[in-house]
Amino acid sequence: MEGLLFNVNNGYIEGIVRGYRNGLLTGANYTNMTQCETIDDLKLQLGPAYGDFLASLPPNPSTSSLAAKTTDKLVAEFRYVRANAVGSLAKFMDYLTYGYMIDNVALLITGTLHERDTRELLDRCHPLGWFETMPVLCVATNIEELYNSVLIETPLAPYFKGSLSHQDLDELNIEIVRNTLYKNYLEDFYHFVNNNPDMAGTPTAEVMSEILEFEADRRAINITLNSFGTELSKADRKKLYPSFGMLYPEGTLMLSRADDFEGVRLAVEGVGDYKSFFEAAGLGGGAGGPGNMAGGTGSDGKTLEDMFYQKEMEISKMAFTRQFTYAIVYAWVKLREQEIRNITWIAECIAQNQKERINNYISVF
Amino acid sequence: MSGAADREAVFPTRQSLGLMKAKLKGAETGHSLLKRKSEALTKRFREITRRIDEAKRKMGRVMQIASLSLAEVTYAVGGNISFQIQESARSARFRLRTKQENVSGVLLPAFESYLTEGNNDFAMTGLGKGGQQVQRCRETYARAVEALVELASLQTAFVILDEVIKVVNRRVNAIEHVIIPRTENTIKYINSELDELDREEFYRLKKVAAKKQRDNAETDAEMKQKRENQEALDREAGESAAADDSAPADILAVDEDEDVIF
Amino acid sequence: MTSQADYKDRQFLAVIGDEDSVTGLLLAGIGHVTAPPDAQKNFLVVDGKTDNATIEEAFNRFTTERKDIGIVLINQHIADRIRHRVDTYTAAFPTVLEIPSKDHPYDPEKDSVLRRVRRLFGE
């Protein structure tokens, strides 16, 4: 059914995005990149994929400028696709950007709290999370003004409403604010893909549900692991878990009670994938959990985080096996982000002369 | 250092000679002590410079590892956390303590790092994503900073030792090239003056003696002359008692002659 | 020369560096902001827009004005920008340490202390 009318509005977009996907770097490209001796060599290797964007870089650019330029390409392509999108796909793509907006707003909140000139911060915002009214937020000089303008001016208003008051912005750690917003965002996105008449019951809902459920679980697990040893109480922690996902509700409940790595492992045991991740990470990390591996050098075992990324990439790759779905846009953005991370990582390894860990990138093609 | 001109302004007396001799002895002892101190310090200094050289080279490596772990954080968090980190810095967890080490009487301060307890500005950073990498990065950087602190201690020691050695060497050189020669010169001068005085005295005494002798001789001669004269007179008198008598008698005789008239 | 009081209160490090170096060192926990109202930070982030006067001012503040700083870390490429100032700085406290940055590997030839070392050994 969805195949009948999908192409009327979205066929072009799908074609473009599939074309972009084919432009992603492959395993062979990565192998070539890891052989590079200097950043200039790397730049040369990236020539076919990123030529125009890297052209303006000086010889031997810094890794951060390399990352910035590669991100520019993603942003340019995303904007092109967004400009051509109509109807519910346009809305879907807007949802995609909300995640970045949350980071940007969190940045502005931090800036306002510390009485910084927030205009300077606009440069630091992620371009995908840019929204037209963002400069308006910079007018706010105190947190209450900011809160009110956030509520009025940003698409994030519903995520603030009901869960955060302006006092919260002042008192709560910015990370809690960020994660509360993110939880609300994920839940809203999940609700959107499953209830929008254009998407409900289509492959989009199916694929996106899988992706978002995974994202929700990942956040829940990460928050739990990272909250050990901080002042975040279990009750507060529980509030940050999204109310869907494969772990929800039993696993989430167990997560909220977990005290250590072992507790988390027990909580996620119900889900096969996570169980195997934890087993692998558990072996690598020893008693202290996966986060405490000494120094980061020479840890051959992949971290939990790495495995989550790997899993995300696989899900994203699988999304392209489906047709007539918006999910490929999401998957493409995620794959592309991973590609940028990979390039940055490889560049960093070359720049810091740490070749032994250069193969830690994640490539799925 | 042209010899005689450079000496202390003292009166060339025996007392000041004694003082100068004591001073020379003191200077020589001081010189050997300072020389030894300077040698000990230089030894330490060379060791420190060598270690600085090594440590500075090592630091390059350590910092590379640390920045790679920061790259890992960026990789895992998927964004830039630096602003947040900068803004959430409140109170230093990593602090310094200074202790001292005594090298040949020079107090060399050394830094020691320690972590304050229960003071964590960044516990929540990366809560949703990458928190483990953040914690690991903190450990890596803490180790890197420890290495830097060690290097800083060495460098402080280097700067202080450099200064101290300069001062000590200046003193050694001053003693060796100024004070000792000058004291020696003074002693030489006093000695020569004293000798001169001695010679003068001796000459004077000799002169006095010579004069005395001459005087004596003169007196003797005079006496002798007198005596001789006396003797001669006596003898003459004895010899020509008549003549002696006659003469007045002559005069008398003459007078008498005159007188005789009446 | 250096009296006890000169350094016993020095318990902080200060850093002048690019964003990555500062972030890393702050993560290690050296960041300290003094109590308001003057709220002085012990770190300065230098980017392409920061002018030399700002760097120099921060350097002077860390080395001469503040008495609680024991070590000043400065990225070598930033030290290069105020080289005359760094080279003429000879006091023992606080110690100025030139550190490499991510994008600028360490060059022992430029280090003011190492150059002194070299000069002393007549190399």
PDB file of C-alpha atoms in Angstrom, chain A residues 81-312:
ATOM      1  CA  VAL A  81      17.319  17.044   1.396  1.00  0.00           C
ATOM      2  CA  ARG A  82      15.331  18.984   3.957  1.00  0.00           C
ATOM      3  CA  ALA A  83      14.602  21.709   1.419  1.00  0.00           C
ATOM      4  CA  ASN A  84      13.179  19.137  -0.954  1.00  0.00           C
ATOM      5  CA  ALA A  85      11.171  17.297   1.641  1.00  0.00           C
ATOM      6  CA  VAL A  86       7.460  17.866   1.981  1.00  0.00           C
ATOM      7  CA  GLY A  87       4.673  16.801   4.261  1.00  0.00           C
ATOM      8  CA  SER A  88       5.343  14.301   6.954  1.00  0.00           C
ATOM      9  CA  LEU A  89       8.906  13.646   5.737  1.00  0.00           C
ATOM     10  CA  ALA A  90       9.704  17.309   6.391  1.00  0.00           C
ATOM     11  CA  LYS A  91       8.296  16.924   9.868  1.00  0.00           C
ATOM     12  CA  PHE A  92      10.269  13.719  10.308  1.00  0.00           C
ATOM     13  CA  MET A  93      13.473  15.500   9.385  1.00  0.00           C
ATOM     14  CA  ASP A  94      12.675  18.283  11.798  1.00  0.00           C
ATOM     15  CA  TYR A  95      12.389  15.682  14.498  1.00  0.00           C
ATOM     16  CA  LEU A  96      15.826  14.501  13.536  1.00  0.00           C
ATOM     17  CA  THR A  97      17.256  17.925  14.257  1.00  0.00           C
ATOM     18  CA  TYR A  98      15.643  18.220  17.682  1.00  0.00           C
ATOM     19  CA  GLY A  99      18.282  15.980  19.186  1.00  0.00           C
ATOM     20  CA  TYR A 100      20.959  18.473  18.150  1.00  0.00           C
ATOM     21  CA  MET A 101      18.813  21.339  19.311  1.00  0.00           C
ATOM     22  CA  ILE A 102      18.760  19.873  22.776  1.00  0.00           C
ATOM     23  CA  ASP A 103      22.534  19.988  22.869  1.00  0.00           C
ATOM     24  CA  ASN A 104      22.522  23.554  21.602  1.00  0.00           C
ATOM     25  CA  VAL A 105      19.956  24.700  24.115  1.00  0.00           C
ATOM     26  CA  ALA A 106      21.897  22.974  26.885  1.00  0.00           C
ATOM     27  CA  LEU A 107      24.951  24.907  25.732  1.00  0.00           C
ATOM     28  CA  LEU A 108      23.066  28.187  25.835  1.00  0.00           C
ATOM     29  CA  ILE A 109      21.688  27.394  29.265  1.00  0.00           C
ATOM     30  CA  THR A 110      25.205  26.732  30.528  1.00  0.00           C
ATOM     31  CA  GLY A 111      26.356  29.989  29.003  1.00  0.00           C
ATOM     32  CA  THR A 112      23.523  31.983  30.520  1.00  0.00           C
ATOM     33  CA  LEU A 113      24.028  30.411  33.928  1.00  0.00           C
ATOM     34  CA  HIS A 114      27.624  31.548  33.896  1.00  0.00           C
ATOM     35  CA  GLU A 115      26.695  34.943  32.552  1.00  0.00           C
ATOM     36  CA  ARG A 116      28.599  34.527  29.371  1.00  0.00           C
ATOM     37  CA  ASP A 117      27.882  36.415  26.229  1.00  0.00           C
ATOM     38  CA  THR A 118      25.730  33.782  24.607  1.00  0.00           C
ATOM     39  CA  ARG A 119      26.262  35.248  21.165  1.00  0.00           C
ATOM     40  CA  GLU A 120      29.766  33.821  21.203  1.00  0.00           C
ATOM     41  CA  LEU A 121      28.242  30.457  21.813  1.00  0.00           C
ATOM     42  CA  LEU A 122      26.259  30.426  18.598  1.00  0.00           C
ATOM     43  CA  ASP A 123      29.420  29.441  16.756  1.00  0.00           C
ATOM     44  CA  ARG A 124      29.769  26.431  18.930  1.00  0.00           C
ATOM     45  CA  CYS A 125      26.263  25.171  18.314  1.00  0.00           C
ATOM     46  CA  HIS A 126      25.795  22.167  16.125  1.00  0.00           C
ATOM     47  CA  PRO A 127      24.610  23.418  12.740  1.00  0.00           C
ATOM     48  CA  LEU A 128      22.025  20.662  12.435  1.00  0.00           C
ATOM     49  CA  GLY A 129      20.458  21.822  15.658  1.00  0.00           C
ATOM     50  CA  TRP A 130      20.220  25.377  14.437  1.00  0.00           C
ATOM     51  CA  PHE A 131      16.792  26.892  14.477  1.00  0.00           C
ATOM     52  CA  GLU A 132      15.798  30.276  13.239  1.00  0.00           C
ATOM     53  CA  THR A 133      14.877  31.695  16.569  1.00  0.00           C
ATOM     54  CA  MET A 134      18.047  30.573  18.289  1.00  0.00           C
ATOM     55  CA  PRO A 135      19.675  34.034  18.261  1.00  0.00           C
ATOM     56  CA  VAL A 136      16.607  35.222  20.160  1.00  0.00           C
ATOM     57  CA  LEU A 137      17.655  33.049  23.078  1.00  0.00           C
ATOM     58  CA  CYS A 138      20.834  35.043  23.306  1.00  0.00           C
ATOM     59  CA  VAL A 139      18.905  38.109  24.309  1.00  0.00           C
ATOM     60  CA  ALA A 140      18.035  36.449  27.575  1.00  0.00           C
ATOM     61  CA  THR A 141      20.331  37.569  30.338  1.00  0.00           C
ATOM     62  CA  ASN A 142      18.978  35.502  33.173  1.00  0.00           C
ATOM     63  CA  ILE A 143      17.696  32.020  33.428  1.00  0.00           C
ATOM     64  CA  GLU A 144      14.065  32.962  33.840  1.00  0.00           C
ATOM     65  CA  GLU A 145      14.033  35.012  30.660  1.00  0.00           C
ATOM     66  CA  LEU A 146      15.803  32.213  28.882  1.00  0.00           C
ATOM     67  CA  TYR A 147      13.290  29.697  30.127  1.00  0.00           C
ATOM     68  CA  ASN A 148      10.393  31.798  28.934  1.00  0.00           C
ATOM     69  CA  SER A 149      11.936  32.419  25.544  1.00  0.00           C
ATOM     70  CA  VAL A 150      12.855  28.755  25.192  1.00  0.00           C
ATOM     71  CA  LEU A 151       9.257  27.874  25.837  1.00  0.00           C
ATOM     72  CA  ILE A 152       7.989  30.332  23.286  1.00  0.00           C
ATOM     73  CA  GLU A 153      10.629  30.355  20.633  1.00  0.00           C
ATOM     74  CA  THR A 154      11.880  26.834  20.226  1.00  0.00           C
ATOM     75  CA  PRO A 155      10.385  23.634  18.957  1.00  0.00           C
ATOM     76  CA  LEU A 156      11.617  22.096  22.175  1.00  0.00           C
ATOM     77  CA  ALA A 157       8.902  23.791  24.190  1.00  0.00           C
ATOM     78  CA  PRO A 158       6.833  20.638  24.735  1.00  0.00           C
ATOM     79  CA  TYR A 159       9.864  18.888  26.190  1.00  0.00           C
ATOM     80  CA  PHE A 160      10.302  21.586  28.787  1.00  0.00           C
ATOM     81  CA  LYS A 161       6.661  21.864  29.593  1.00  0.00           C
ATOM     82  CA  GLY A 162       5.614  19.703  32.448  1.00  0.00           C
ATOM     83  CA  SER A 163       9.007  18.292  33.341  1.00  0.00           C
ATOM     84  CA  LEU A 164      11.237  21.279  33.964  1.00  0.00           C
ATOM     85  CA  SER A 165      10.540  24.582  35.640  1.00  0.00           C
ATOM     86  CA  HIS A 166      12.801  27.577  35.364  1.00  0.00           C
ATOM     87  CA  GLN A 167      14.076  26.911  38.861  1.00  0.00           C
ATOM     88  CA  ASP A 168      15.174  23.502  37.659  1.00  0.00           C
ATOM     89  CA  LEU A 169      17.381  25.082  35.041  1.00  0.00           C
ATOM     90  CA  ASP A 170      19.105  26.972  37.779  1.00  0.00           C
ATOM     91  CA  GLU A 171      19.438  24.207  40.283  1.00  0.00           C
ATOM     92  CA  LEU A 172      19.727  20.960  38.423  1.00  0.00           C
ATOM     93  CA  ASN A 173      22.924  19.868  36.836  1.00  0.00           C
ATOM     94  CA  ILE A 174      22.879  20.722  33.163  1.00  0.00           C
ATOM     95  CA  GLU A 175      23.379  17.053  32.350  1.00  0.00           C
ATOM     96  CA  ILE A 176      20.132  16.175  34.079  1.00  0.00           C
ATOM     97  CA  VAL A 177      18.349  18.901  32.164  1.00  0.00           C
ATOM     98  CA  ARG A 178      19.837  17.623  28.939  1.00  0.00           C
ATOM     99  CA  ASN A 179      18.919  14.044  29.600  1.00  0.00           C
ATOM    100  CA  THR A 180      15.406  14.929  30.723  1.00  0.00           C
ATOM    101  CA  LEU A 181      14.915  16.793  27.479  1.00  0.00           C
ATOM    102  CA  TYR A 182      16.367  13.931  25.519  1.00  0.00           C
ATOM    103  CA  LYS A 183      14.084  11.438  27.197  1.00  0.00           C
ATOM    104  CA  ASN A 184      11.058  13.575  26.367  1.00  0.00           C
ATOM    105  CA  TYR A 185      12.324  13.975  22.835  1.00  0.00           C
ATOM    106  CA  LEU A 186      12.810  10.259  22.287  1.00  0.00           C
ATOM    107  CA  GLU A 187       9.371   9.502  23.654  1.00  0.00           C
ATOM    108  CA  ASP A 188       7.819  12.170  21.445  1.00  0.00           C
ATOM    109  CA  PHE A 189       9.687  10.949  18.378  1.00  0.00           C
ATOM    110  CA  TYR A 190       8.616   7.396  19.110  1.00  0.00           C
ATOM    111  CA  HIS A 191       5.037   8.512  19.480  1.00  0.00           C
ATOM    112  CA  PHE A 192       5.291  10.509  16.262  1.00  0.00           C
ATOM    113  CA  VAL A 193       6.552   7.678  14.050  1.00  0.00           C
ATOM    114  CA  ASN A 194       3.986   5.276  15.430  1.00  0.00           C
ATOM    115  CA  ASN A 195       0.975   7.537  15.312  1.00  0.00           C
ATOM    116  CA  ASN A 196       1.395   9.847  12.358  1.00  0.00           C
ATOM    117  CA  PRO A 197      -1.101   8.705   9.731  1.00  0.00           C
ATOM    118  CA  ASP A 198       1.607   8.743   7.078  1.00  0.00           C
ATOM    119  CA  MET A 199       3.879   6.500   9.006  1.00  0.00           C
ATOM    120  CA  ALA A 200       1.876   4.313  11.315  1.00  0.00           C
ATOM    121  CA  GLY A 201       1.935   0.768  10.087  1.00  0.00           C
ATOM    122  CA  THR A 202       4.500   1.473   7.378  1.00  0.00           C
ATOM    123  CA  PRO A 203       8.108   0.234   7.300  1.00  0.00           C
ATOM    124  CA  THR A 204       9.042   3.652   8.642  1.00  0.00           C
ATOM    125  CA  ALA A 205       7.289   2.983  11.917  1.00  0.00           C
ATOM    126  CA  GLU A 206       8.778  -0.472  12.061  1.00  0.00           C
ATOM    127  CA  VAL A 207      12.385   0.521  11.390  1.00  0.00           C
ATOM    128  CA  MET A 208      12.276   3.731  13.365  1.00  0.00           C
ATOM    129  CA  SER A 209      10.784   1.955  16.331  1.00  0.00           C
ATOM    130  CA  GLU A 210      13.688  -0.433  16.325  1.00  0.00           C
ATOM    131  CA  ILE A 211      16.197   2.394  16.055  1.00  0.00           C
ATOM    132  CA  LEU A 212      14.558   4.531  18.713  1.00  0.00           C
ATOM    133  CA  GLU A 213      14.060   1.626  21.068  1.00  0.00           C
ATOM    134  CA  PHE A 214      17.709   0.857  20.766  1.00  0.00           C
ATOM    135  CA  GLU A 215      18.592   4.493  21.360  1.00  0.00           C
ATOM    136  CA  ALA A 216      16.340   4.580  24.429  1.00  0.00           C
ATOM    137  CA  ASP A 217      17.912   1.438  25.854  1.00  0.00           C
ATOM    138  CA  ARG A 218      21.370   2.695  25.159  1.00  0.00           C
ATOM    139  CA  ARG A 219      20.712   5.915  26.979  1.00  0.00           C
ATOM    140  CA  ALA A 220      19.138   4.126  29.914  1.00  0.00           C
ATOM    141  CA  ILE A 221      22.121   1.796  30.231  1.00  0.00           C
ATOM    142  CA  ASN A 222      24.648   4.582  29.824  1.00  0.00           C
ATOM    143  CA  ILE A 223      22.970   6.839  32.323  1.00  0.00           C
ATOM    144  CA  THR A 224      22.907   4.028  34.837  1.00  0.00           C
ATOM    145  CA  LEU A 225      26.543   3.116  34.323  1.00  0.00           C
ATOM    146  CA  ASN A 226      27.715   6.690  34.403  1.00  0.00           C
ATOM    147  CA  SER A 227      25.699   7.663  37.436  1.00  0.00           C
ATOM    148  CA  PHE A 228      27.603   5.313  39.730  1.00  0.00           C
ATOM    149  CA  GLY A 229      29.639   7.362  42.117  1.00  0.00           C
ATOM    150  CA  THR A 230      27.795  10.616  41.450  1.00  0.00           C
ATOM    151  CA  GLU A 231      25.215  12.423  43.502  1.00  0.00           C
ATOM    152  CA  LEU A 232      22.442  11.392  41.108  1.00  0.00           C
ATOM    153  CA  SER A 233      19.881   9.570  43.229  1.00  0.00           C
ATOM    154  CA  LYS A 234      18.155   6.451  42.039  1.00  0.00           C
ATOM    155  CA  ALA A 235      14.785   8.186  41.958  1.00  0.00           C
ATOM    156  CA  ASP A 236      16.170  10.993  39.832  1.00  0.00           C
ATOM    157  CA  ARG A 237      17.908   8.503  37.645  1.00  0.00           C
ATOM    158  CA  LYS A 238      14.693   6.645  37.054  1.00  0.00           C
ATOM    159  CA  LYS A 239      13.121   9.830  35.755  1.00  0.00           C
ATOM    160  CA  LEU A 240      15.686   9.979  32.977  1.00  0.00           C
ATOM    161  CA  TYR A 241      14.836   6.589  31.491  1.00  0.00           C
ATOM    162  CA  PRO A 242      12.655   6.796  28.384  1.00  0.00           C
ATOM    163  CA  SER A 243       9.378   4.949  28.869  1.00  0.00           C
ATOM    164  CA  PHE A 244       9.750   2.607  25.905  1.00  0.00           C
ATOM    165  CA  GLY A 245      12.361   0.353  24.437  1.00  0.00           C
ATOM    166  CA  MET A 246      13.169  -3.294  24.659  1.00  0.00           C
ATOM    167  CA  LEU A 247      14.145  -2.962  28.277  1.00  0.00           C
ATOM    168  CA  TYR A 248      11.000  -1.174  29.241  1.00  0.00           C
ATOM    169  CA  PRO A 249       9.425  -1.700  31.727  1.00  0.00           C
ATOM    170  CA  GLU A 250      11.037  -4.599  33.620  1.00  0.00           C
ATOM    171  CA  GLY A 251      14.591  -3.969  32.542  1.00  0.00           C
ATOM    172  CA  THR A 252      14.279  -0.259  33.204  1.00  0.00           C
ATOM    173  CA  LEU A 253      12.945  -0.943  36.657  1.00  0.00           C
ATOM    174  CA  MET A 254      15.879  -3.209  37.375  1.00  0.00           C
ATOM    175  CA  LEU A 255      18.251  -0.595  35.980  1.00  0.00           C
ATOM    176  CA  SER A 256      16.830   1.956  38.336  1.00  0.00           C
ATOM    177  CA  ARG A 257      17.739  -0.325  41.216  1.00  0.00           C
ATOM    178  CA  ALA A 258      21.156  -1.293  39.987  1.00  0.00           C
ATOM    179  CA  ASP A 259      24.081  -0.337  42.178  1.00  0.00           C
ATOM    180  CA  ASP A 260      26.972  -1.550  40.107  1.00  0.00           C
ATOM    181  CA  PHE A 261      28.020  -2.957  36.778  1.00  0.00           C
ATOM    182  CA  GLU A 262      26.762  -6.369  37.795  1.00  0.00           C
ATOM    183  CA  GLY A 263      23.303  -4.972  38.547  1.00  0.00           C
ATOM    184  CA  VAL A 264      23.150  -3.419  35.096  1.00  0.00           C
ATOM    185  CA  ARG A 265      24.239  -6.666  33.546  1.00  0.00           C
ATOM    186  CA  LEU A 266      21.414  -8.498  35.316  1.00  0.00           C
ATOM    187  CA  ALA A 267      18.927  -5.865  34.243  1.00  0.00           C
ATOM    188  CA  VAL A 268      19.706  -6.195  30.567  1.00  0.00           C
ATOM    189  CA  GLU A 269      19.973  -9.950  30.569  1.00  0.00           C
ATOM    190  CA  GLY A 270      16.510 -10.236  29.046  1.00  0.00           C
ATOM    191  CA  VAL A 271      17.719  -8.803  25.755  1.00  0.00           C
ATOM    192  CA  GLY A 272      20.072 -11.027  23.825  1.00  0.00           C
ATOM    193  CA  ASP A 273      22.124  -8.316  22.148  1.00  0.00           C
ATOM    194  CA  TYR A 274      22.820  -6.371  25.281  1.00  0.00           C
ATOM    195  CA  LYS A 275      23.615  -9.518  27.157  1.00  0.00           C
ATOM    196  CA  SER A 276      26.346 -10.405  24.717  1.00  0.00           C
ATOM    197  CA  PHE A 277      27.660  -6.821  24.791  1.00  0.00           C
ATOM    198  CA  PHE A 278      27.949  -6.965  28.523  1.00  0.00           C
ATOM    199  CA  GLU A 279      29.625 -10.309  28.459  1.00  0.00           C
ATOM    200  CA  ALA A 280      32.219  -9.036  26.031  1.00  0.00           C
ATOM    201  CA  ALA A 281      32.711  -5.798  27.931  1.00  0.00           C
ATOM    202  CA  GLY A 282      32.702  -7.598  31.256  1.00  0.00           C
ATOM    203  CA  LEU A 283      35.618  -9.731  30.170  1.00  0.00           C
ATOM    204  CA  GLY A 284      37.566  -6.742  29.010  1.00  0.00           C
ATOM    205  CA  GLY A 285      36.840  -4.557  31.979  1.00  0.00           C
ATOM    206  CA  GLY A 286      37.305  -6.876  34.904  1.00  0.00           C
ATOM    207  CA  ALA A 287      35.740  -6.129  38.242  1.00  0.00           C
ATOM    208  CA  GLY A 288      35.722  -2.383  37.904  1.00  0.00           C
ATOM    209  CA  GLY A 289      33.373  -2.319  34.968  1.00  0.00           C
ATOM    210  CA  PRO A 290      34.049  -1.255  31.446  1.00  0.00           C
ATOM    211  CA  GLY A 291      34.812   2.339  32.273  1.00  0.00           C
ATOM    212  CA  ASN A 292      37.916   1.764  34.290  1.00  0.00           C
ATOM    213  CA  MET A 293      40.276   0.267  31.831  1.00  0.00           C
ATOM    214  CA  ALA A 294      43.651   1.664  32.490  1.00  0.00           C
ATOM    215  CA  GLY A 295      44.687   4.668  30.535  1.00  0.00           C
ATOM    216  CA  GLY A 296      42.856   3.741  27.404  1.00  0.00           C
ATOM    217  CA  THR A 297      45.995   2.494  25.753  1.00  0.00           C
ATOM    218  CA  GLY A 298      46.296  -1.077  24.775  1.00  0.00           C
ATOM    219  CA  SER A 299      42.749  -2.066  25.652  1.00  0.00           C
ATOM    220  CA  ASP A 300      42.134  -4.422  22.810  1.00  0.00           C
ATOM    221  CA  GLY A 301      38.624  -5.342  23.930  1.00  0.00           C
ATOM    222  CA  LYS A 302      35.981  -3.023  22.620  1.00  0.00           C
ATOM    223  CA  THR A 303      34.157  -0.913  25.117  1.00  0.00           C
ATOM    224  CA  LEU A 304      30.447  -1.044  25.651  1.00  0.00           C
ATOM    225  CA  GLU A 305      30.187   2.284  23.916  1.00  0.00           C
ATOM    226  CA  ASP A 306      31.960   0.909  20.854  1.00  0.00           C
ATOM    227  CA  MET A 307      29.606  -2.020  20.697  1.00  0.00           C
ATOM    228  CA  PHE A 308      26.597   0.228  20.954  1.00  0.00           C
ATOM    229  CA  TYR A 309      27.895   2.282  18.079  1.00  0.00           C
ATOM    230  CA  GLN A 310      28.533  -0.874  16.100  1.00  0.00           C
ATOM    231  CA  LYS A 311      24.999  -2.022  16.761  1.00  0.00           C
ATOM    232  CA  GLU A 312      23.581   1.361  15.793  1.00  0.00           C
TER     233      GLU A 312
END
